[in-house]
């Protein structure tokens, strides 16, 4: 069974950086989409960035392009989200998620809210103050 656990959240001043980590276990093959999603109080959950393990294809929300980078380690056991130039609008609970997909196209669909990954972590809070 796939299990995910996030870490690395915290409080940072506007303009600062954080790196989130998602430790993954039980992923049986590389045909999985993994990604980061976030939800602020009173707002809908939104996709931040996704990565298709089989070929490394990545997609980003327009609001984080150029600031955030999604990546994985050599063993593909940990997913990262490097967040730079953080602003108060980035304050949210951040979740790691994963789901099996035949190809990378569904990663983009997850990002824009069409479909929901099957597996989720518990979340890690990111708070950006100005």
Tab-separated table of N, CA, C and O in Angstrom:
chain	number	residue	atom	x	y	z
A	1	UNK	N	0.834	-1.181	0.000
A	1	UNK	CA	0.000	0.000	0.000
A	1	UNK	C	0.879	1.245	0.000
A	1	UNK	O	1.883	1.301	0.703
A	2	UNK	N	0.493	2.237	-0.780
A	2	UNK	CA	1.244	3.487	-0.864
A	2	UNK	C	1.022	4.308	0.396
A	2	UNK	O	-0.117	4.505	0.830
A	3	UNK	N	2.129	4.789	0.973
A	3	UNK	CA	2.067	5.674	2.126
A	3	UNK	C	2.933	6.891	1.865
A	3	UNK	O	4.031	6.782	1.327
A	4	UNK	N	2.438	8.052	2.260
A	4	UNK	CA	3.118	9.315	2.023
A	4	UNK	C	3.189	10.107	3.317
A	4	UNK	O	2.228	10.139	4.083
A	5	UNK	N	4.315	10.769	3.548
A	5	UNK	CA	4.473	11.585	4.735
A	5	UNK	C	5.269	12.843	4.410
A	5	UNK	O	6.422	12.758	3.983
A	6	UNK	N	4.658	13.996	4.632
A	6	UNK	CA	5.290	15.273	4.335
A	6	UNK	C	6.099	15.786	5.520
A	6	UNK	O	5.808	15.462	6.676
A	7	UNK	N	7.087	16.625	5.219
A	7	UNK	CA	7.854	17.317	6.235
A	7	UNK	C	8.463	18.568	5.612
A	7	UNK	O	8.450	18.729	4.395
A	8	UNK	N	8.991	19.444	6.440
A	8	UNK	CA	9.694	20.620	5.954
A	8	UNK	C	8.921	21.915	6.021
A	8	UNK	O	9.466	22.979	5.704
A	9	UNK	N	7.668	21.866	6.415
A	9	UNK	CA	6.893	23.085	6.542
A	9	UNK	C	7.353	23.921	7.714
A	9	UNK	O	8.114	23.470	8.566
A	10	UNK	N	6.895	25.150	7.757
A	10	UNK	CA	7.264	26.049	8.831
A	10	UNK	C	6.850	27.461	8.524
A	10	UNK	O	6.059	27.708	7.609
A	11	UNK	N	7.384	28.390	9.292
A	11	UNK	CA	7.097	29.810	9.125
A	11	UNK	C	8.305	30.522	8.537
A	11	UNK	O	9.444	30.265	8.938
A	12	UNK	N	8.049	31.413	7.597
A	12	UNK	CA	9.122	32.135	6.932
A	12	UNK	C	8.648	33.537	6.574
A	12	UNK	O	7.446	33.767	6.382
A	13	UNK	N	9.578	34.463	6.498
A	13	UNK	CA	9.256	35.825	6.085
A	13	UNK	C	9.058	35.901	4.579
A	13	UNK	O	9.595	35.081	3.822
A	14	UNK	N	8.298	36.876	4.150
A	14	UNK	CA	8.089	37.094	2.728
A	14	UNK	C	9.435	37.232	2.007
A	14	UNK	O	10.333	37.931	2.479
A	15	UNK	N	9.559	36.538	0.878
A	15	UNK	CA	10.801	36.524	0.126
A	15	UNK	C	11.715	35.366	0.465
A	15	UNK	O	12.705	35.138	-0.234
A	16	UNK	N	11.383	34.627	1.507
A	16	UNK	CA	12.200	33.518	1.941
A	16	UNK	C	11.921	32.237	1.174
A	16	UNK	O	11.110	32.210	0.242
A	17	UNK	N	12.585	31.155	1.599
A	17	UNK	CA	12.488	29.871	0.921
A	17	UNK	C	12.246	28.741	1.907
A	17	UNK	O	12.635	28.817	3.077
A	18	UNK	N	11.607	27.697	1.424
A	18	UNK	CA	11.421	26.456	2.162
A	18	UNK	C	11.508	25.296	1.183
A	18	UNK	O	11.196	25.456	0.002
A	19	UNK	N	11.922	24.136	1.669
A	19	UNK	CA	11.884	22.927	0.873
A	19	UNK	C	11.044	21.876	1.581
A	19	UNK	O	11.368	21.455	2.697
A	20	UNK	N	9.982	21.454	0.935
A	20	UNK	CA	9.128	20.404	1.461
A	20	UNK	C	9.592	19.048	0.958
A	20	UNK	O	10.064	18.923	-0.170
A	21	UNK	N	9.452	18.037	1.800
A	21	UNK	CA	9.799	16.675	1.431
A	21	UNK	C	8.597	15.765	1.626
A	21	UNK	O	7.807	15.955	2.551
A	22	UNK	N	8.476	14.782	0.756
A	22	UNK	CA	7.427	13.774	0.850
A	22	UNK	C	8.081	12.403	0.754
A	22	UNK	O	8.540	12.009	-0.323
A	23	UNK	N	8.137	11.697	1.871
A	23	UNK	CA	8.686	10.345	1.892
A	23	UNK	C	7.618	9.366	1.446
A	23	UNK	O	6.543	9.310	2.031
A	24	UNK	N	7.921	8.616	0.399
A	24	UNK	CA	6.960	7.698	-0.186
A	24	UNK	C	7.414	6.256	-0.019
A	24	UNK	O	8.586	5.932	-0.170
A	25	UNK	N	6.470	5.374	0.270
A	25	UNK	CA	6.744	3.946	0.349
A	25	UNK	C	5.597	3.188	-0.303
A	25	UNK	O	4.465	3.676	-0.352
A	26	UNK	N	5.893	2.007	-0.819
A	26	UNK	CA	4.873	1.151	-1.379
A	26	UNK	C	4.467	1.448	-2.807
A	26	UNK	O	3.534	0.819	-3.306
A	27	UNK	N	5.138	2.373	-3.476
A	27	UNK	CA	4.820	2.664	-4.876
A	27	UNK	C	5.382	1.534	-5.738
A	27	UNK	O	6.592	1.344	-5.779
A	28	UNK	N	4.531	0.778	-6.433
A	28	UNK	CA	4.987	-0.453	-7.089
A	28	UNK	C	5.715	-0.263	-8.407
A	28	UNK	O	6.471	-1.137	-8.818
A	29	UNK	N	5.504	0.850	-9.091
A	29	UNK	CA	6.150	1.089	-10.370
A	29	UNK	C	6.210	2.580	-10.638
A	29	UNK	O	5.702	3.388	-9.852
A	30	UNK	N	6.819	2.942	-11.758
A	30	UNK	CA	7.044	4.350	-12.061
A	30	UNK	C	5.875	5.022	-12.765
A	30	UNK	O	5.937	6.227	-13.023
A	31	UNK	N	4.838	4.279	-13.092
A	31	UNK	CA	3.683	4.883	-13.755
A	31	UNK	C	2.748	5.510	-12.727
A	31	UNK	O	1.561	5.180	-12.654
A	32	UNK	N	3.320	6.407	-11.939
A	32	UNK	CA	2.576	7.150	-10.939
A	32	UNK	C	2.812	8.633	-11.129
A	32	UNK	O	3.927	9.069	-11.432
A	33	UNK	N	1.748	9.373	-10.952
A	33	UNK	CA	1.842	10.815	-10.861
A	33	UNK	C	1.928	11.187	-9.388
A	33	UNK	O	1.124	10.718	-8.581
A	34	UNK	N	2.895	12.007	-9.035
A	34	UNK	CA	3.013	12.520	-7.681
A	34	UNK	C	3.018	14.035	-7.735
A	34	UNK	O	3.489	14.627	-8.703
A	35	UNK	N	2.501	14.641	-6.680
A	35	UNK	CA	2.451	16.085	-6.720
A	35	UNK	C	2.166	16.719	-5.381
A	35	UNK	O	1.963	16.042	-4.366
A	36	UNK	N	2.172	18.035	-5.416
A	36	UNK	CA	1.896	18.854	-4.251
A	36	UNK	C	0.631	19.664	-4.472
A	36	UNK	O	0.438	20.262	-5.544
A	37	UNK	N	-0.198	19.694	-3.448
A	37	UNK	CA	-1.446	20.441	-3.450
A	37	UNK	C	-1.502	21.257	-2.169
A	37	UNK	O	-0.859	20.917	-1.183
A	38	UNK	N	-2.263	22.324	-2.181
A	38	UNK	CA	-2.341	23.157	-0.993
A	38	UNK	C	-3.752	23.680	-0.790
A	38	UNK	O	-4.525	23.807	-1.735
A	39	UNK	N	-4.063	23.967	0.462
A	39	UNK	CA	-5.370	24.502	0.799
A	39	UNK	C	-5.234	25.516	1.930
A	39	UNK	O	-4.721	25.196	2.999
A	40	UNK	N	-5.689	26.722	1.670
A	40	UNK	CA	-5.706	27.775	2.667
A	40	UNK	C	-7.072	27.811	3.332
A	40	UNK	O	-8.069	27.388	2.743
A	41	UNK	N	-7.161	28.317	4.563
A	41	UNK	CA	-8.455	28.398	5.246
A	41	UNK	C	-9.488	29.149	4.420
A	41	UNK	O	-9.217	30.237	3.914
A	42	UNK	N	-10.665	28.559	4.270
A	42	UNK	CA	-11.737	29.192	3.537
A	42	UNK	C	-11.622	29.123	2.030
A	42	UNK	O	-12.458	29.698	1.327
A	43	UNK	N	-10.606	28.441	1.514
A	43	UNK	CA	-10.410	28.337	0.079
A	43	UNK	C	-10.414	26.882	-0.375
A	43	UNK	O	-10.225	25.965	0.423
A	44	UNK	N	-10.633	26.690	-1.661
A	44	UNK	CA	-10.604	25.362	-2.243
A	44	UNK	C	-9.174	24.863	-2.359
A	44	UNK	O	-8.228	25.643	-2.488
A	45	UNK	N	-9.020	23.546	-2.326
A	45	UNK	CA	-7.718	22.950	-2.546
A	45	UNK	C	-7.291	23.195	-3.989
A	45	UNK	O	-8.105	23.112	-4.915
A	46	UNK	N	-6.011	23.491	-4.181
A	46	UNK	CA	-5.501	23.741	-5.514
A	46	UNK	C	-4.206	22.972	-5.759
A	46	UNK	O	-3.424	22.724	-4.843
A	47	UNK	N	-3.995	22.609	-7.004
A	47	UNK	CA	-2.758	21.956	-7.380
A	47	UNK	C	-1.625	22.957	-7.464
A	47	UNK	O	-1.809	24.078	-7.941
A	48	UNK	N	-0.450	22.551	-7.019
A	48	UNK	CA	0.737	23.399	-7.039
A	48	UNK	C	1.713	22.939	-8.113
A	48	UNK	O	2.122	23.707	-8.981
A	49	UNK	N	2.109	21.675	-8.053
A	49	UNK	CA	3.042	21.110	-9.014
A	49	UNK	C	2.905	19.597	-9.019
A	49	UNK	O	2.627	19.001	-7.975
A	50	UNK	N	3.096	18.969	-10.181
A	50	UNK	CA	2.999	17.523	-10.297
A	50	UNK	C	4.156	16.997	-11.131
A	50	UNK	O	4.733	17.723	-11.951
A	51	UNK	N	4.490	15.724	-10.925
A	51	UNK	CA	5.593	15.069	-11.615
A	51	UNK	C	5.196	13.638	-11.946
A	51	UNK	O	4.721	12.900	-11.087
A	52	UNK	N	5.396	13.242	-13.213
A	52	UNK	CA	5.132	11.863	-13.633
A	52	UNK	C	6.426	11.071	-13.494
A	52	UNK	O	7.417	11.357	-14.167
A	53	UNK	N	6.426	10.062	-12.629
A	53	UNK	CA	7.648	9.355	-12.280
A	53	UNK	C	8.313	8.670	-13.463
A	53	UNK	O	9.536	8.594	-13.532
A	54	UNK	N	7.530	8.157	-14.402
A	54	UNK	CA	8.079	7.349	-15.478
A	54	UNK	C	9.025	8.117	-16.398
A	54	UNK	O	10.013	7.561	-16.879
A	55	UNK	N	8.732	9.383	-16.648
A	55	UNK	CA	9.570	10.144	-17.569
A	55	UNK	C	9.984	11.515	-17.048
A	55	UNK	O	10.661	12.263	-17.754
A	56	UNK	N	9.586	11.853	-15.828
A	56	UNK	CA	10.003	13.106	-15.228
A	56	UNK	C	9.238	14.328	-15.686
A	56	UNK	O	9.636	15.452	-15.359
A	57	UNK	N	8.164	14.149	-16.436
A	57	UNK	CA	7.358	15.278	-16.878
A	57	UNK	C	6.813	16.050	-15.685
A	57	UNK	O	6.321	15.447	-14.727
A	58	UNK	N	6.912	17.361	-15.737
A	58	UNK	CA	6.423	18.211	-14.650
A	58	UNK	C	5.472	19.268	-15.181
A	58	UNK	O	5.582	19.718	-16.328
A	59	UNK	N	4.544	19.675	-14.337
A	59	UNK	CA	3.629	20.775	-14.618
A	59	UNK	C	3.511	21.620	-13.364
A	59	UNK	O	3.552	21.101	-12.251
A	60	UNK	N	3.330	22.919	-13.567
A	60	UNK	CA	3.223	23.852	-12.456
A	60	UNK	C	2.006	24.741	-12.609
A	60	UNK	O	1.619	25.108	-13.716
A	61	UNK	N	1.424	25.100	-11.474
A	61	UNK	CA	0.395	26.123	-11.485
A	61	UNK	C	1.011	27.443	-11.921
A	61	UNK	O	2.173	27.731	-11.611
A	62	UNK	N	0.242	28.246	-12.643
A	62	UNK	CA	0.761	29.526	-13.123
A	62	UNK	C	1.269	30.404	-11.984
A	62	UNK	O	2.247	31.145	-12.146
A	63	UNK	N	0.636	30.307	-10.832
A	63	UNK	CA	0.984	31.171	-9.717
A	63	UNK	C	2.349	30.865	-9.103
A	63	UNK	O	2.886	31.697	-8.368
A	64	UNK	N	2.922	29.690	-9.400
A	64	UNK	CA	4.204	29.324	-8.803
A	64	UNK	C	5.310	29.124	-9.826
A	64	UNK	O	6.467	28.890	-9.442
A	65	UNK	N	5.006	29.229	-11.108
A	65	UNK	CA	6.023	29.056	-12.143
A	65	UNK	C	7.152	30.065	-11.953
A	65	UNK	O	6.917	31.248	-11.737
A	66	UNK	N	8.376	29.571	-12.025
A	66	UNK	CA	9.535	30.417	-11.839
A	66	UNK	C	9.958	30.572	-10.401
A	66	UNK	O	11.052	31.085	-10.132
A	67	UNK	N	9.115	30.156	-9.463
A	67	UNK	CA	9.432	30.253	-8.044
A	67	UNK	C	9.615	28.891	-7.379
A	67	UNK	O	10.442	28.740	-6.488
A	68	UNK	N	8.825	27.911	-7.794
A	68	UNK	CA	8.844	26.585	-7.184
A	68	UNK	C	9.437	25.563	-8.149
A	68	UNK	O	9.301	25.683	-9.375
A	69	UNK	N	10.058	24.520	-7.588
A	69	UNK	CA	10.595	23.429	-8.379
A	69	UNK	C	10.236	22.101	-7.724
A	69	UNK	O	10.518	21.899	-6.540
A	70	UNK	N	9.608	21.206	-8.487
A	70	UNK	CA	9.299	19.875	-7.992
A	70	UNK	C	10.365	18.909	-8.504
A	70	UNK	O	10.806	19.006	-9.647
A	71	UNK	N	10.804	17.990	-7.655
A	71	UNK	CA	11.849	17.055	-8.032
A	71	UNK	C	11.751	15.797	-7.186
A	71	UNK	O	10.963	15.731	-6.234
A	72	UNK	N	12.569	14.792	-7.523
A	72	UNK	CA	12.605	13.544	-6.783
A	72	UNK	C	14.041	13.104	-6.581
A	72	UNK	O	14.939	13.526	-7.322
A	73	UNK	N	14.281	12.240	-5.594
A	73	UNK	CA	15.628	11.752	-5.364
A	73	UNK	C	15.945	10.610	-6.324
A	73	UNK	O	15.100	10.159	-7.089
A	74	UNK	N	17.192	10.116	-6.268
A	74	UNK	CA	17.638	9.091	-7.210
A	74	UNK	C	16.835	7.801	-7.109
A	74	UNK	O	16.572	7.150	-8.122
A	75	UNK	N	16.462	7.422	-5.903
A	75	UNK	CA	15.702	6.196	-5.684
A	75	UNK	C	14.209	6.392	-5.876
A	75	UNK	O	13.442	5.439	-5.751
A	76	UNK	N	13.799	7.607	-6.157
A	76	UNK	CA	12.389	7.963	-6.342
A	76	UNK	C	11.555	7.644	-5.118
A	76	UNK	O	10.366	7.360	-5.219
A	77	UNK	N	12.187	7.705	-3.951
A	77	UNK	CA	11.494	7.438	-2.704
A	77	UNK	C	11.074	8.718	-1.984
A	77	UNK	O	10.321	8.657	-1.014
A	78	UNK	N	11.572	9.854	-2.452
A	78	UNK	CA	11.250	11.132	-1.838
A	78	UNK	C	10.936	12.169	-2.904
A	78	UNK	O	11.680	12.311	-3.877
A	79	UNK	N	9.858	12.868	-2.725
A	79	UNK	CA	9.457	13.960	-3.604
A	79	UNK	C	9.715	15.277	-2.886
A	79	UNK	O	9.438	15.396	-1.693
A	80	UNK	N	10.235	16.260	-3.613
A	80	UNK	CA	10.565	17.550	-3.026
A	80	UNK	C	9.798	18.677	-3.700
A	80	UNK	O	9.402	18.587	-4.861
A	81	UNK	N	9.609	19.737	-2.953
A	81	UNK	CA	9.112	20.980	-3.511
A	81	UNK	C	9.967	22.109	-2.961
A	81	UNK	O	9.858	22.454	-1.783
A	82	UNK	N	10.834	22.648	-3.806
A	82	UNK	CA	11.639	23.804	-3.437
A	82	UNK	C	10.829	25.055	-3.714
A	82	UNK	O	10.411	25.293	-4.843
A	83	UNK	N	10.610	25.851	-2.684
A	83	UNK	CA	9.780	27.037	-2.782
A	83	UNK	C	10.633	28.268	-2.501
A	83	UNK	O	11.162	28.421	-1.395
A	84	UNK	N	10.771	29.125	-3.491
A	84	UNK	CA	11.534	30.356	-3.365
A	84	UNK	C	10.621	31.561	-3.538
A	84	UNK	O	9.519	31.457	-4.067
A	85	UNK	N	11.107	32.710	-3.116
A	85	UNK	CA	10.357	33.970	-3.247
A	85	UNK	C	8.943	33.837	-2.710
A	85	UNK	O	7.970	34.248	-3.349
A	86	UNK	N	8.833	33.280	-1.533
A	86	UNK	CA	7.524	33.038	-0.936
A	86	UNK	C	6.835	34.340	-0.550
A	86	UNK	O	7.480	35.304	-0.134
A	87	UNK	N	5.523	34.346	-0.687
A	87	UNK	CA	4.710	35.476	-0.288
A	87	UNK	C	3.542	35.022	0.564
A	87	UNK	O	3.264	33.824	0.646
A	88	UNK	N	2.841	35.938	1.203
A	88	UNK	CA	1.698	35.571	2.044
A	88	UNK	C	0.652	34.739	1.316
A	88	UNK	O	-0.036	33.934	1.958
A	89	UNK	N	0.517	34.913	0.014
A	89	UNK	CA	-0.447	34.142	-0.764
A	89	UNK	C	-0.119	32.656	-0.812
A	89	UNK	O	-0.953	31.840	-1.206
A	90	UNK	N	1.092	32.283	-0.413
A	90	UNK	CA	1.508	30.890	-0.387
A	90	UNK	C	1.183	30.204	0.930
A	90	UNK	O	1.429	29.002	1.076
A	91	UNK	N	0.664	30.932	1.891
A	91	UNK	CA	0.306	30.351	3.180
A	91	UNK	C	-0.826	29.342	3.008
A	91	UNK	O	-1.901	29.682	2.523
A	92	UNK	N	-0.571	28.094	3.396
A	92	UNK	CA	-1.557	27.032	3.229
A	92	UNK	C	-1.028	25.741	3.828
A	92	UNK	O	0.169	25.598	4.082
A	93	UNK	N	-1.935	24.796	4.046
A	93	UNK	CA	-1.532	23.433	4.347
A	93	UNK	C	-1.166	22.772	3.027
A	93	UNK	O	-1.952	22.806	2.073
A	94	UNK	N	0.013	22.188	2.966
A	94	UNK	CA	0.503	21.560	1.753
A	94	UNK	C	0.465	20.038	1.880
A	94	UNK	O	0.940	19.478	2.874
A	95	UNK	N	-0.072	19.390	0.860
A	95	UNK	CA	-0.243	17.950	0.862
A	95	UNK	C	0.509	17.307	-0.294
A	95	UNK	O	0.525	17.829	-1.409
A	96	UNK	N	1.104	16.170	-0.019
A	96	UNK	CA	1.686	15.326	-1.039
A	96	UNK	C	0.652	14.288	-1.450
A	96	UNK	O	-0.072	13.758	-0.606
A	97	UNK	N	0.569	13.987	-2.744
A	97	UNK	CA	-0.397	13.018	-3.232
A	97	UNK	C	0.196	12.192	-4.362
A	97	UNK	O	1.143	12.609	-5.029
A	98	UNK	N	-0.384	11.007	-4.590
A	98	UNK	CA	0.089	10.118	-5.639
A	98	UNK	C	-1.062	9.293	-6.188
A	98	UNK	O	-2.016	8.971	-5.476
A	99	UNK	N	-0.968	8.943	-7.468
A	99	UNK	CA	-1.962	8.094	-8.098
A	99	UNK	C	-1.416	7.448	-9.350
A	99	UNK	O	-0.601	8.050	-10.053
A	100	UNK	N	-1.853	6.218	-9.628
A	100	UNK	CA	-1.400	5.506	-10.824
A	100	UNK	C	-2.057	6.104	-12.067
A	100	UNK	O	-3.256	6.380	-12.076
A	101	UNK	N	-1.242	6.289	-13.091
A	101	UNK	CA	-1.738	6.771	-14.367
A	101	UNK	C	-0.972	6.109	-15.501
A	101	UNK	O	0.229	5.853	-15.390
A	102	UNK	N	-1.664	5.866	-16.611
A	102	UNK	CA	-1.040	5.240	-17.767
A	102	UNK	C	-0.005	6.153	-18.412
A	102	UNK	O	1.007	5.691	-18.936
A	103	UNK	N	-0.253	7.445	-18.374
A	103	UNK	CA	0.640	8.415	-18.969
A	103	UNK	C	0.648	9.721	-18.192
A	103	UNK	O	-0.100	9.876	-17.225
A	104	UNK	N	1.470	10.660	-18.624
A	104	UNK	CA	1.630	11.913	-17.872
A	104	UNK	C	0.470	12.890	-18.005
A	104	UNK	O	0.387	13.832	-17.224
A	105	UNK	N	-0.403	12.686	-18.972
A	105	UNK	CA	-1.481	13.639	-19.197
A	105	UNK	C	-2.367	13.873	-17.988
A	105	UNK	O	-2.824	14.997	-17.757
A	106	UNK	N	-2.622	12.830	-17.220
A	106	UNK	CA	-3.484	12.973	-16.060
A	106	UNK	C	-2.847	13.814	-14.964
A	106	UNK	O	-3.540	14.368	-14.124
A	107	UNK	N	-1.517	13.908	-14.948
A	107	UNK	CA	-0.861	14.790	-13.987
A	107	UNK	C	-1.330	16.227	-14.182
A	107	UNK	O	-1.630	16.932	-13.222
A	108	UNK	N	-1.397	16.659	-15.425
A	108	UNK	CA	-1.891	17.990	-15.717
A	108	UNK	C	-3.343	18.132	-15.277
A	108	UNK	O	-3.736	19.164	-14.737
A	109	UNK	N	-4.135	17.089	-15.490
A	109	UNK	CA	-5.529	17.142	-15.086
A	109	UNK	C	-5.661	17.256	-13.573
A	109	UNK	O	-6.497	18.005	-13.064
A	110	UNK	N	-4.845	16.514	-12.835
A	110	UNK	CA	-4.832	16.649	-11.386
A	110	UNK	C	-4.539	18.085	-10.979
A	110	UNK	O	-5.155	18.626	-10.064
A	111	UNK	N	-3.581	18.690	-11.653
A	111	UNK	CA	-3.140	20.030	-11.306
A	111	UNK	C	-4.269	21.047	-11.402
A	111	UNK	O	-4.359	21.954	-10.568
A	112	UNK	N	-5.121	20.891	-12.407
A	112	UNK	CA	-6.197	21.859	-12.633
A	112	UNK	C	-7.507	21.432	-11.991
A	112	UNK	O	-8.540	22.050	-12.229
A	113	UNK	N	-7.485	20.371	-11.194
A	113	UNK	CA	-8.660	19.975	-10.439
A	113	UNK	C	-9.568	18.968	-11.097
A	113	UNK	O	-10.673	18.731	-10.600
A	114	UNK	N	-9.135	18.365	-12.204
A	114	UNK	CA	-9.922	17.330	-12.866
A	114	UNK	C	-9.407	15.955	-12.449
A	114	UNK	O	-8.410	15.469	-12.974
A	115	UNK	N	-10.070	15.349	-11.496
A	115	UNK	CA	-9.639	14.089	-10.939
A	115	UNK	C	-8.868	14.293	-9.650
A	115	UNK	O	-8.283	15.356	-9.417
A	116	UNK	N	-8.848	13.270	-8.813
A	116	UNK	CA	-8.210	13.339	-7.503
A	116	UNK	C	-7.295	12.142	-7.324
A	116	UNK	O	-7.723	11.004	-7.503
A	117	UNK	N	-6.021	12.362	-6.961
A	117	UNK	CA	-5.130	11.229	-6.691
A	117	UNK	C	-5.672	10.344	-5.576
A	117	UNK	O	-6.380	10.820	-4.681
A	118	UNK	N	-5.318	9.080	-5.601
A	118	UNK	CA	-5.849	8.124	-4.644
A	118	UNK	C	-5.201	8.222	-3.268
A	118	UNK	O	-5.873	8.036	-2.246
A	119	UNK	N	-3.904	8.508	-3.226
A	119	UNK	CA	-3.156	8.474	-1.978
A	119	UNK	C	-2.725	9.870	-1.554
A	119	UNK	O	-2.252	10.663	-2.373
A	120	UNK	N	-2.852	10.147	-0.257
A	120	UNK	CA	-2.538	11.470	0.294
A	120	UNK	C	-1.779	11.362	1.600
A	120	UNK	O	-1.999	10.430	2.381
A	121	UNK	N	-0.899	12.324	1.843
A	121	UNK	CA	-0.246	12.452	3.127
A	121	UNK	C	-1.093	13.283	4.072
A	121	UNK	O	-2.188	13.739	3.734
A	122	UNK	N	-0.571	13.502	5.280
A	122	UNK	CA	-1.310	14.230	6.303
A	122	UNK	C	-1.191	15.741	6.178
A	122	UNK	O	-2.004	16.474	6.744
A	123	UNK	N	-0.195	16.212	5.460
A	123	UNK	CA	-0.028	17.635	5.238
A	123	UNK	C	1.047	18.257	6.111
A	123	UNK	O	1.373	17.761	7.185
A	124	UNK	N	1.596	19.365	5.634
A	124	UNK	CA	2.554	20.156	6.395
A	124	UNK	C	2.253	21.630	6.161
A	124	UNK	O	2.011	22.055	5.032
A	125	UNK	N	2.241	22.402	7.233
A	125	UNK	CA	1.814	23.791	7.153
A	125	UNK	C	2.945	24.703	6.708
A	125	UNK	O	4.066	24.623	7.218
A	126	UNK	N	2.639	25.588	5.770
A	126	UNK	CA	3.550	26.643	5.337
A	126	UNK	C	2.897	27.980	5.657
A	126	UNK	O	1.780	28.245	5.221
A	127	UNK	N	3.594	28.802	6.425
A	127	UNK	CA	3.086	30.112	6.792
A	127	UNK	C	4.101	31.171	6.395
A	127	UNK	O	5.265	31.111	6.809
A	128	UNK	N	3.664	32.128	5.595
A	128	UNK	CA	4.529	33.201	5.113
A	128	UNK	C	3.993	34.522	5.644
A	128	UNK	O	2.844	34.879	5.396
A	129	UNK	N	4.818	35.238	6.367
A	129	UNK	CA	4.416	36.504	6.947
A	129	UNK	C	5.102	37.662	6.237
A	129	UNK	O	6.198	37.523	5.686
A	130	UNK	N	4.450	38.810	6.256
A	130	UNK	CA	4.999	40.011	5.648
A	130	UNK	C	5.339	41.063	6.680
A	130	UNK	O	6.018	42.024	6.415
